[in-house]
Tab-separated table of C-alpha atoms in Angstrom:
chain	number	residue	atom	x	y	z
A	264	MET	CA	33.026	-14.596	19.359
A	265	GLU	CA	30.523	-13.994	16.555
A	266	ALA	CA	26.882	-15.074	16.389
A	267	TYR	CA	25.323	-16.261	13.146
A	268	ILE	CA	21.736	-16.566	11.946
A	269	ILE	CA	21.482	-19.882	10.103
A	270	ALA	CA	17.730	-20.176	9.463
A	271	GLY	CA	14.598	-18.054	9.637
A	272	TYR	CA	10.905	-18.635	8.982
A	273	ARG	CA	7.596	-16.869	9.477
A	274	THR	CA	3.921	-17.489	8.979
A	275	ALA	CA	1.897	-15.515	6.527
A	276	VAL	CA	0.170	-12.690	8.387
A	277	GLY	CA	-3.559	-12.935	9.037
A	278	LYS	CA	-5.942	-10.032	9.558
A	279	ALA	CA	-7.370	-9.597	13.033
A	280	PRO	CA	-9.954	-10.086	14.380
A	281	ARG	CA	-11.800	-11.901	11.593
A	282	GLY	CA	-8.991	-13.293	9.464
A	283	VAL	CA	-7.545	-16.695	8.701
A	284	PHE	CA	-6.004	-17.214	12.167
A	285	ARG	CA	-8.938	-15.885	14.196
A	286	PHE	CA	-9.399	-19.217	16.009
A	287	THR	CA	-5.708	-20.173	16.150
A	288	ARG	CA	-3.806	-19.928	19.425
A	289	ALA	CA	-0.496	-18.075	19.519
A	290	ASP	CA	1.379	-21.024	21.002
A	291	ASP	CA	0.086	-23.327	18.253
A	292	LEU	CA	1.059	-20.848	15.543
A	293	ALA	CA	4.560	-20.426	16.938
A	294	THR	CA	4.964	-24.185	17.362
A	295	ASP	CA	4.465	-24.788	13.644
A	296	VAL	CA	7.172	-22.261	12.769
A	297	ILE	CA	9.670	-23.602	15.293
A	298	ARG	CA	9.228	-27.168	14.116
A	299	GLN	CA	10.002	-26.093	10.555
A	300	LEU	CA	12.954	-24.044	11.799
A	301	VAL	CA	14.531	-27.007	13.594
A	302	ALA	CA	13.765	-29.415	10.747
A	303	SER	CA	15.670	-27.137	8.360
A	304	VAL	CA	18.918	-27.907	10.218
A	305	PRO	CA	18.948	-31.741	10.298
A	306	ASN	CA	22.319	-31.983	12.072
A	307	LEU	CA	21.031	-30.020	15.065
A	308	ASP	CA	20.232	-31.927	18.241
A	309	LYS	CA	17.276	-29.936	19.563
A	310	GLU	CA	18.238	-30.719	23.154
A	311	GLN	CA	21.424	-28.712	22.580
A	312	ILE	CA	19.372	-25.563	22.097
A	313	ASP	CA	20.197	-23.313	25.048
A	314	ASP	CA	17.069	-21.168	25.083
A	315	VAL	CA	13.919	-20.108	23.255
A	316	ILE	CA	13.369	-16.349	23.500
A	317	VAL	CA	9.895	-15.233	22.438
A	318	GLY	CA	8.751	-11.664	21.890
A	319	ASN	CA	5.148	-10.868	22.760
A	320	ALA	CA	3.536	-7.487	23.345
A	321	THR	CA	0.430	-8.702	25.214
A	322	PRO	CA	1.564	-11.640	27.362
A	323	GLU	CA	-1.739	-12.514	29.007
A	324	ALA	CA	-4.721	-14.837	28.529
A	325	GLU	CA	-3.836	-17.306	25.724
A	326	GLN	CA	-0.488	-15.532	25.392
A	327	GLY	CA	0.226	-15.642	29.117
A	328	LEU	CA	1.750	-18.300	31.401
A	329	ASN	CA	5.229	-17.436	30.064
A	330	ILE	CA	4.311	-18.285	26.507
A	331	GLY	CA	8.021	-18.547	25.665
A	332	ARG	CA	8.382	-21.618	27.867
A	333	MET	CA	5.151	-23.120	26.581
A	334	ILE	CA	6.292	-22.691	22.980
A	335	SER	CA	9.599	-24.368	23.821
A	336	LEU	CA	7.807	-27.346	25.353
A	337	MET	CA	5.307	-27.639	22.514
A	338	GLY	CA	7.586	-26.913	19.580
A	339	LEU	CA	10.628	-28.925	20.603
A	340	ASP	CA	8.917	-31.873	22.317
A	341	THR	CA	11.438	-31.875	25.150
A	342	GLU	CA	11.489	-30.555	28.691
A	343	LYS	CA	15.209	-29.827	28.574
A	344	VAL	CA	15.122	-26.558	26.632
A	345	PRO	CA	13.981	-23.496	28.622
A	346	GLY	CA	11.971	-20.568	27.315
A	347	VAL	CA	11.394	-16.933	28.199
A	348	THR	CA	9.039	-14.167	27.112
A	349	VAL	CA	10.315	-10.677	26.235
A	350	ASN	CA	8.193	-7.548	25.885
A	351	ARG	CA	9.410	-4.366	24.208
A	352	TYR	CA	6.040	-3.894	22.562
A	353	CYS	CA	6.428	-3.536	18.775
A	354	ALA	CA	10.182	-4.179	18.922
A	355	SER	CA	9.844	-7.419	20.908
A	356	GLY	CA	10.671	-9.714	17.984
A	357	LEU	CA	13.796	-7.730	17.126
A	358	GLU	CA	14.779	-7.414	20.782
A	359	THR	CA	14.850	-11.201	21.152
A	360	ILE	CA	17.280	-11.508	18.235
A	361	ALA	CA	19.551	-8.866	19.765
A	362	THR	CA	19.374	-10.581	23.159
A	363	ALA	CA	20.239	-13.956	21.659
A	364	VAL	CA	23.178	-12.497	19.737
A	365	ALA	CA	24.488	-10.750	22.852
A	366	LYS	CA	24.275	-13.933	24.942
A	367	ILE	CA	26.104	-15.969	22.321
A	368	LYS	CA	28.796	-13.323	21.868
A	369	ALA	CA	29.250	-13.249	25.646
A	370	GLY	CA	29.805	-17.014	25.710
A	371	MET	CA	26.583	-17.678	27.610
A	372	ALA	CA	25.019	-19.862	24.905
A	373	ASP	CA	25.754	-21.626	21.616
A	374	VAL	CA	22.293	-22.134	20.129
A	375	ILE	CA	19.211	-19.946	20.630
A	376	ILE	CA	15.846	-19.719	18.918
A	377	ALA	CA	14.619	-16.105	18.904
A	378	GLY	CA	11.596	-14.379	17.450
A	379	GLY	CA	8.055	-13.488	18.355
A	380	VAL	CA	4.359	-14.222	18.071
A	381	GLU	CA	1.177	-12.233	18.417
A	382	VAL	CA	-2.429	-13.253	17.823
A	383	MET	CA	-4.442	-10.046	18.127
A	384	SER	CA	-7.721	-11.732	17.204
A	385	GLY	CA	-9.801	-12.000	20.351
A	386	MET	CA	-7.335	-9.897	22.373
A	387	PRO	CA	-8.322	-6.303	23.202
A	388	PHE	CA	-5.651	-3.833	22.173
A	389	GLY	CA	-3.510	-3.307	25.247
A	390	GLY	CA	-4.816	-6.396	27.010
A	391	TRP	CA	-7.807	-7.359	29.110
A	392	LYS	CA	-7.110	-5.226	32.165
A	393	LEU	CA	-5.452	-1.832	31.968
A	394	VAL	CA	-4.364	-0.475	35.351
A	395	PRO	CA	-2.370	2.777	34.963
A	396	ASN	CA	-0.616	4.214	37.986
A	397	PRO	CA	-3.168	6.862	39.053
A	398	GLU	CA	-0.645	9.401	40.356
A	399	VAL	CA	1.557	9.068	37.272
A	400	ALA	CA	-1.480	9.312	35.000
A	401	LYS	CA	-2.394	12.641	36.589
A	402	ARG	CA	1.042	14.107	35.900
A	403	HIS	CA	1.744	12.394	32.586
A	404	PRO	CA	-1.493	11.283	30.926
A	405	ASP	CA	0.320	11.027	27.575
A	406	TRP	CA	2.395	8.137	28.944
A	407	TYR	CA	-0.788	6.083	28.664
A	408	TRP	CA	-2.107	7.417	25.388
A	409	GLY	CA	-3.325	4.981	22.790
A	410	MET	CA	-1.067	4.714	19.761
A	411	GLY	CA	-3.610	6.458	17.533
A	412	LEU	CA	-3.411	9.628	19.600
A	413	THR	CA	0.370	9.611	19.367
A	414	ALA	CA	0.089	9.252	15.592
A	415	GLU	CA	-2.153	12.310	15.520
A	416	ALA	CA	0.366	14.217	17.627
A	417	VAL	CA	3.171	13.296	15.223
A	418	ALA	CA	1.083	14.334	12.210
A	419	LYS	CA	0.448	17.721	13.793
A	420	GLU	CA	3.952	18.359	15.123
A	421	TYR	CA	5.745	17.184	11.971
A	422	LYS	CA	3.173	18.690	9.600
A	423	VAL	CA	2.214	15.475	7.809
A	424	SER	CA	-0.948	16.052	5.810
A	425	ARG	CA	-3.869	13.658	5.429
A	426	GLU	CA	-3.239	13.545	1.684
A	427	ASP	CA	0.394	12.516	2.162
A	428	GLN	CA	-0.620	9.832	4.644
A	429	ASP	CA	-3.192	8.352	2.276
A	430	GLU	CA	-0.751	8.409	-0.638
A	431	PHE	CA	1.857	6.631	1.483
A	432	ALA	CA	-0.728	4.012	2.483
A	433	LEU	CA	-1.744	3.418	-1.132
A	434	LYS	CA	1.884	2.863	-2.161
A	435	SER	CA	2.271	0.340	0.657
A	436	HIS	CA	-0.632	-1.690	-0.716
A	437	GLN	CA	0.568	-1.383	-4.302
A	438	LYS	CA	4.060	-2.620	-3.430
A	439	ALA	CA	2.699	-5.476	-1.323
A	440	VAL	CA	0.257	-6.613	-4.017
A	441	ALA	CA	3.063	-6.589	-6.596
A	442	ALA	CA	5.384	-8.489	-4.242
A	443	ILE	CA	2.814	-11.235	-3.690
A	444	LYS	CA	2.055	-11.447	-7.400
A	445	ASN	CA	5.763	-11.790	-8.204
A	446	GLY	CA	6.401	-14.321	-5.429
A	447	HIS	CA	8.823	-12.090	-3.534
A	448	LEU	CA	7.232	-12.828	-0.153
A	449	LYS	CA	7.018	-16.619	-0.504
A	450	ASP	CA	10.535	-17.386	0.698
A	451	GLY	CA	10.642	-18.169	4.375
A	452	VAL	CA	6.873	-18.574	4.789
A	453	VAL	CA	5.749	-21.747	6.558
A	454	PRO	CA	2.368	-22.915	5.221
A	455	ILE	CA	0.010	-23.308	8.169
A	456	THR	CA	-2.846	-25.801	8.074
A	457	VAL	CA	-5.822	-24.386	9.951
A	458	ARG	CA	-8.551	-26.707	11.197
A	459	GLU	CA	-11.750	-25.149	12.479
A	460	ASN	CA	-14.533	-27.002	14.269
A	461	TYR	CA	-17.863	-25.265	14.602
A	462	LEU	CA	-21.538	-26.104	14.699
A	463	ASP	CA	-23.837	-26.014	11.706
A	464	ALA	CA	-26.573	-24.558	13.875
A	465	ALA	CA	-24.365	-21.819	15.249
A	466	VAL	CA	-23.200	-20.852	11.789
A	467	ASN	CA	-26.714	-20.856	10.344
A	468	ALA	CA	-28.283	-18.971	13.220
A	469	GLY	CA	-25.358	-16.619	13.710
A	470	GLN	CA	-25.482	-17.216	17.448
A	471	TRP	CA	-24.826	-19.772	20.149
A	472	GLY	CA	-27.417	-21.324	22.422
A	473	ALA	CA	-27.783	-24.297	24.762
A	474	SER	CA	-29.559	-26.271	22.059
A	475	ASN	CA	-26.617	-25.833	19.703
A	476	TYR	CA	-24.086	-27.863	21.668
A	477	PRO	CA	-23.086	-31.448	20.760
A	478	GLY	CA	-25.269	-33.987	22.514
A	479	ASN	CA	-28.437	-32.200	21.469
A	480	GLY	CA	-28.529	-33.754	18.041
A	481	LYS	CA	-26.279	-31.136	16.484
A	482	LYS	CA	-23.250	-32.096	14.387
A	483	ILE	CA	-19.845	-30.470	14.558
A	484	LYS	CA	-18.690	-29.185	11.187
A	485	THR	CA	-14.984	-29.119	10.317
A	486	ARG	CA	-13.257	-26.807	7.886
A	487	GLU	CA	-9.598	-27.105	6.888
A	488	TYR	CA	-7.443	-24.804	4.771
A	489	VAL	CA	-3.794	-23.833	4.259
A	490	VAL	CA	-2.529	-20.309	4.904
A	491	ASP	CA	0.616	-19.401	2.953
A	492	THR	CA	-0.050	-15.835	1.733
A	493	ASP	CA	-0.291	-12.566	3.640
A	494	GLU	CA	-3.944	-11.640	3.947
A	495	GLY	CA	-3.839	-7.856	4.272
A	496	PRO	CA	-2.825	-6.279	0.931
A	497	ARG	CA	-5.716	-4.851	-1.075
A	498	ALA	CA	-5.493	-4.544	-4.843
A	499	ASP	CA	-8.810	-2.708	-4.963
A	500	THR	CA	-7.966	0.298	-2.803
A	501	ASN	CA	-7.306	3.765	-4.222
A	502	LEU	CA	-6.947	7.358	-3.082
A	503	ASP	CA	-10.682	8.046	-3.382
A	504	VAL	CA	-11.494	5.109	-1.102
A	505	LEU	CA	-8.849	6.127	1.422
A	506	ALA	CA	-9.967	9.770	1.384
A	507	LYS	CA	-13.509	8.819	2.353
A	508	LEU	CA	-12.439	7.094	5.580
A	509	LYS	CA	-13.125	9.065	8.734
A	510	PRO	CA	-10.483	9.757	11.404
A	511	VAL	CA	-10.831	7.223	14.209
A	512	PHE	CA	-8.700	8.648	17.001
A	513	ALA	CA	-9.386	12.388	17.126
A	514	ALA	CA	-12.135	14.701	15.900
A	515	GLY	CA	-10.801	16.619	12.939
A	516	GLY	CA	-7.762	14.367	12.839
A	517	SER	CA	-5.993	12.751	9.892
A	518	VAL	CA	-5.218	9.224	11.092
A	519	THR	CA	-7.653	6.641	9.733
A	520	ALA	CA	-7.967	2.884	9.535
A	521	GLY	CA	-6.664	3.176	5.974
A	522	ASN	CA	-3.383	4.899	6.800
A	523	SER	CA	-2.657	2.897	9.954
A	524	SER	CA	-1.121	-0.557	10.327
A	525	GLN	CA	-3.496	-3.499	10.387
A	526	THR	CA	-4.050	-5.452	13.593
A	527	SER	CA	-2.751	-8.910	12.766
A	528	ASP	CA	-1.853	-12.455	13.716
A	529	GLY	CA	1.514	-14.053	12.990
A	530	ALA	CA	4.722	-15.710	14.189
A	531	ALA	CA	8.370	-15.590	13.102
A	532	PHE	CA	11.586	-17.117	14.447
A	533	VAL	CA	15.282	-17.382	13.597
A	534	LEU	CA	17.962	-19.832	14.698
A	535	ILE	CA	21.179	-18.251	15.957
A	536	VAL	CA	24.416	-20.124	16.722
A	537	SER	CA	27.967	-19.471	17.856
A	538	GLU	CA	30.960	-19.820	15.549
A	539	LYS	CA	31.862	-23.086	17.265
A	540	LYS	CA	28.399	-24.534	16.705
A	541	LEU	CA	28.378	-23.269	13.115
A	542	LYS	CA	31.437	-25.414	12.379
A	543	GLU	CA	30.016	-28.410	14.237
A	544	LEU	CA	26.796	-28.288	12.264
A	545	ASN	CA	28.668	-27.705	9.005
A	546	VAL	CA	26.107	-25.167	7.770
A	547	GLU	CA	26.403	-21.871	5.928
A	548	PRO	CA	25.302	-18.744	7.817
A	549	ILE	CA	22.570	-16.517	6.422
A	550	ALA	CA	23.295	-13.263	8.211
A	551	ARG	CA	24.687	-11.596	11.285
A	552	LEU	CA	23.448	-8.732	13.429
A	553	VAL	CA	25.967	-5.913	13.008
A	554	SER	CA	24.485	-3.532	15.580
A	555	TYR	CA	21.327	-2.851	17.535
A	556	GLY	CA	20.249	0.450	19.034
A	557	VAL	CA	17.291	1.491	21.154
A	558	ALA	CA	16.375	5.018	22.183
A	559	GLY	CA	13.799	6.904	24.200
A	560	VAL	CA	11.603	9.753	22.944
A	561	PRO	CA	8.585	11.592	24.399
A	562	PRO	CA	5.743	9.053	24.750
A	563	ARG	CA	3.213	11.471	23.216
A	564	ILE	CA	5.113	11.280	19.898
A	565	MET	CA	6.393	7.731	20.241
A	566	GLY	CA	6.245	7.266	16.455
A	567	ILE	CA	9.459	9.241	15.947
A	568	GLY	CA	11.467	6.616	17.860
A	569	PRO	CA	13.478	5.515	14.785
A	570	ILE	CA	14.728	9.098	14.333
A	571	GLU	CA	16.838	8.525	17.453
A	572	ALA	CA	17.441	4.774	17.200
A	573	ILE	CA	18.657	4.643	13.583
A	574	PRO	CA	21.604	7.056	14.037
A	575	LYS	CA	22.560	5.155	17.182
A	576	ALA	CA	22.668	1.822	15.362
A	577	LEU	CA	24.593	3.396	12.478
A	578	ARG	CA	27.200	4.875	14.840
A	579	MET	CA	27.747	1.515	16.526
A	580	ALA	CA	28.170	-0.129	13.138
A	581	GLY	CA	30.483	2.600	11.823
A	582	MET	CA	28.127	3.071	8.896
A	583	LYS	CA	26.083	5.744	7.147
A	584	LEU	CA	22.468	5.592	6.056
A	585	GLU	CA	23.658	5.437	2.450
A	586	ASP	CA	25.478	2.156	3.188
A	587	LEU	CA	22.157	0.344	3.619
A	588	SER	CA	20.733	-1.338	0.530
A	589	LEU	CA	17.340	-2.046	2.108
A	590	ILE	CA	15.399	-0.688	5.077
A	591	GLU	CA	12.330	-2.273	6.672
A	592	LEU	CA	10.629	0.547	8.582
A	593	ASN	CA	7.585	-0.763	10.403
A	594	GLU	CA	4.617	1.265	9.230
A	595	ALA	CA	2.778	1.643	12.516
A	596	PHE	CA	1.129	4.723	11.000
A	597	ALA	CA	1.720	6.648	7.808
A	598	SER	CA	2.159	9.852	9.819
A	599	GLN	CA	5.072	8.558	11.856
A	600	SER	CA	6.638	6.736	8.905
A	601	LEU	CA	6.686	9.950	6.878
A	602	ALA	CA	8.053	11.925	9.826
A	603	VAL	CA	10.961	9.469	10.147
A	604	ILE	CA	11.621	9.380	6.397
A	605	ARG	CA	11.693	13.168	6.116
A	606	GLU	CA	13.727	13.873	9.241
A	607	LEU	CA	16.449	11.357	8.371
A	608	GLY	CA	16.346	11.756	4.598
A	609	VAL	CA	15.643	8.083	3.935
A	610	ASN	CA	15.820	7.082	0.276
A	611	PRO	CA	12.283	5.872	-0.629
A	612	ASP	CA	13.739	3.510	-3.242
A	613	VAL	CA	15.248	1.261	-0.549
A	614	LEU	CA	12.383	1.536	1.932
A	615	ASN	CA	9.780	-1.211	2.386
A	616	VAL	CA	10.245	-2.371	-1.189
A	617	ASN	CA	7.621	-5.109	-0.752
A	618	GLY	CA	5.157	-2.972	1.140
A	619	GLY	CA	4.831	-2.372	4.854
A	620	ALA	CA	2.572	-2.932	7.833
A	621	ILE	CA	-0.214	-0.708	6.502
A	622	ALA	CA	-0.742	-3.375	3.845
A	623	LEU	CA	0.927	-6.483	5.239
A	624	GLY	CA	-0.048	-6.125	8.886
A	625	HIS	CA	1.642	-5.650	12.239
A	626	PRO	CA	1.410	-8.632	14.608
A	627	LEU	CA	3.120	-6.612	17.390
A	628	GLY	CA	5.558	-8.973	19.157
A	629	CYS	CA	6.186	-10.904	15.944
A	630	THR	CA	6.919	-7.957	13.659
A	631	GLY	CA	10.626	-7.434	14.361
A	632	ALA	CA	11.452	-11.061	13.602
A	633	LYS	CA	9.081	-11.161	10.617
A	634	LEU	CA	10.700	-8.099	9.057
A	635	SER	CA	14.136	-9.616	9.663
A	636	VAL	CA	13.223	-12.796	7.795
A	637	GLN	CA	11.800	-10.718	4.935
A	638	LEU	CA	14.940	-8.569	4.877
A	639	PHE	CA	17.277	-11.567	4.603
A	640	ASN	CA	15.320	-13.024	1.712
A	641	GLU	CA	15.081	-9.745	-0.181
A	642	LEU	CA	18.785	-8.978	0.289
A	643	LYS	CA	19.542	-12.430	-1.088
A	644	ARG	CA	17.195	-11.976	-4.024
A	645	ARG	CA	18.822	-8.657	-4.909
A	646	LYS	CA	22.365	-9.876	-4.116
A	647	GLN	CA	22.851	-7.024	-1.661
A	648	LYS	CA	24.712	-6.948	1.644
A	649	TYR	CA	23.437	-4.580	4.337
A	650	GLY	CA	19.933	-3.874	5.559
A	651	MET	CA	18.068	-2.510	8.556
A	652	VAL	CA	14.932	-3.330	10.515
A	653	THR	CA	13.547	-0.439	12.553
A	654	MET	CA	10.358	0.570	14.317
A	655	CYS	CA	8.760	2.910	16.803
A	656	VAL	CA	7.756	1.466	20.165
A	657	GLY	CA	4.941	2.292	22.566
A	658	THR	CA	5.597	4.604	25.549
A	659	GLY	CA	8.202	6.520	23.563
A	660	GLN	CA	10.936	4.274	22.230
A	661	GLY	CA	12.616	3.382	18.979
A	662	ALA	CA	14.643	0.360	17.890
A	663	ALA	CA	16.915	-0.332	14.940
A	664	GLY	CA	18.961	-3.373	13.966
A	665	ILE	CA	21.496	-3.514	11.135
A	666	PHE	CA	22.109	-6.890	9.477
A	667	GLU	CA	24.776	-8.135	7.103
A	668	LEU	CA	23.862	-10.853	4.638
A	669	LEU	CA	26.597	-13.488	4.513
């Protein structure tokens, strides 16, 4: 039994923590996407959806309480469809698609919504309460390293210079700016209406106080705007600007805010059905997942994860790297992206043709699904057939999924 992707949408990506979605909850953001997703298939009875699988890398606080179930309740307006939250860090959104495909192929479901959401605004990186295992931390402190330190380790071990990292980052911005200008990233984006309520006094004073709350003669001010364009790409950056940025993770290091992915807010979901349901709905499929591979690598150099995951996915698909027309490699850091590209011999002409996460952002649990939606639309635009989504994953993992456009 085959599984088919029949629809896919994403939000534009906002910059965290002070971007367009800074006051928007993750469940609200995901709800808007899922409603558009379901509306795009008018013959679908939403109560026939078997599950909603949501990727999220920091499932706590506003993203806690099994956000997958909450999104199902909110987005589908029915109690009959369950929901679950999946966490494989940066690969969470791709993992949910692979899980949904596997369940459908196994005959365990006919219709599944899969994707991910992450609102990093207001959420400390890694969550509110970090509690490493003390004995493990003594033996393996690198298992708990922040991602920036692992990027520095990759830069050193794979001899990726600061200059090469900055040049890679600049190209990411240039490609993303051109893609937005040419409308290549519009397809699949759900415009999100953001409504903000705040107090005139708080805005004017730049601070909150007891006298600023409603009931004390203060008026609530409302602002409303539509978000339909990725917020991160910068047309004004250049190598001189990037070169002046100081390393932020290690003294004498080479990893900066300019050659790292942007913390971001966003949501993306796809609708996956069985062959039987495809015929019942009388719809044309968009794509299918050909193969999906995950691999483990040393946590201290987690950024090289795709070096192991990509060959695994290719072997399962019976394909070679040259068979792929497009590759979306998540740019967690320029250092690890360049290490992967050089080790595997990736053709730069097919890689991140519309820019990557350094420019467009990386909303963690959303990214895998977001990149998948972008891949489908770009393959269609170019009339090409095979593409890949791949990324490194915290604590030493890599993931890679190969898709066929139908």
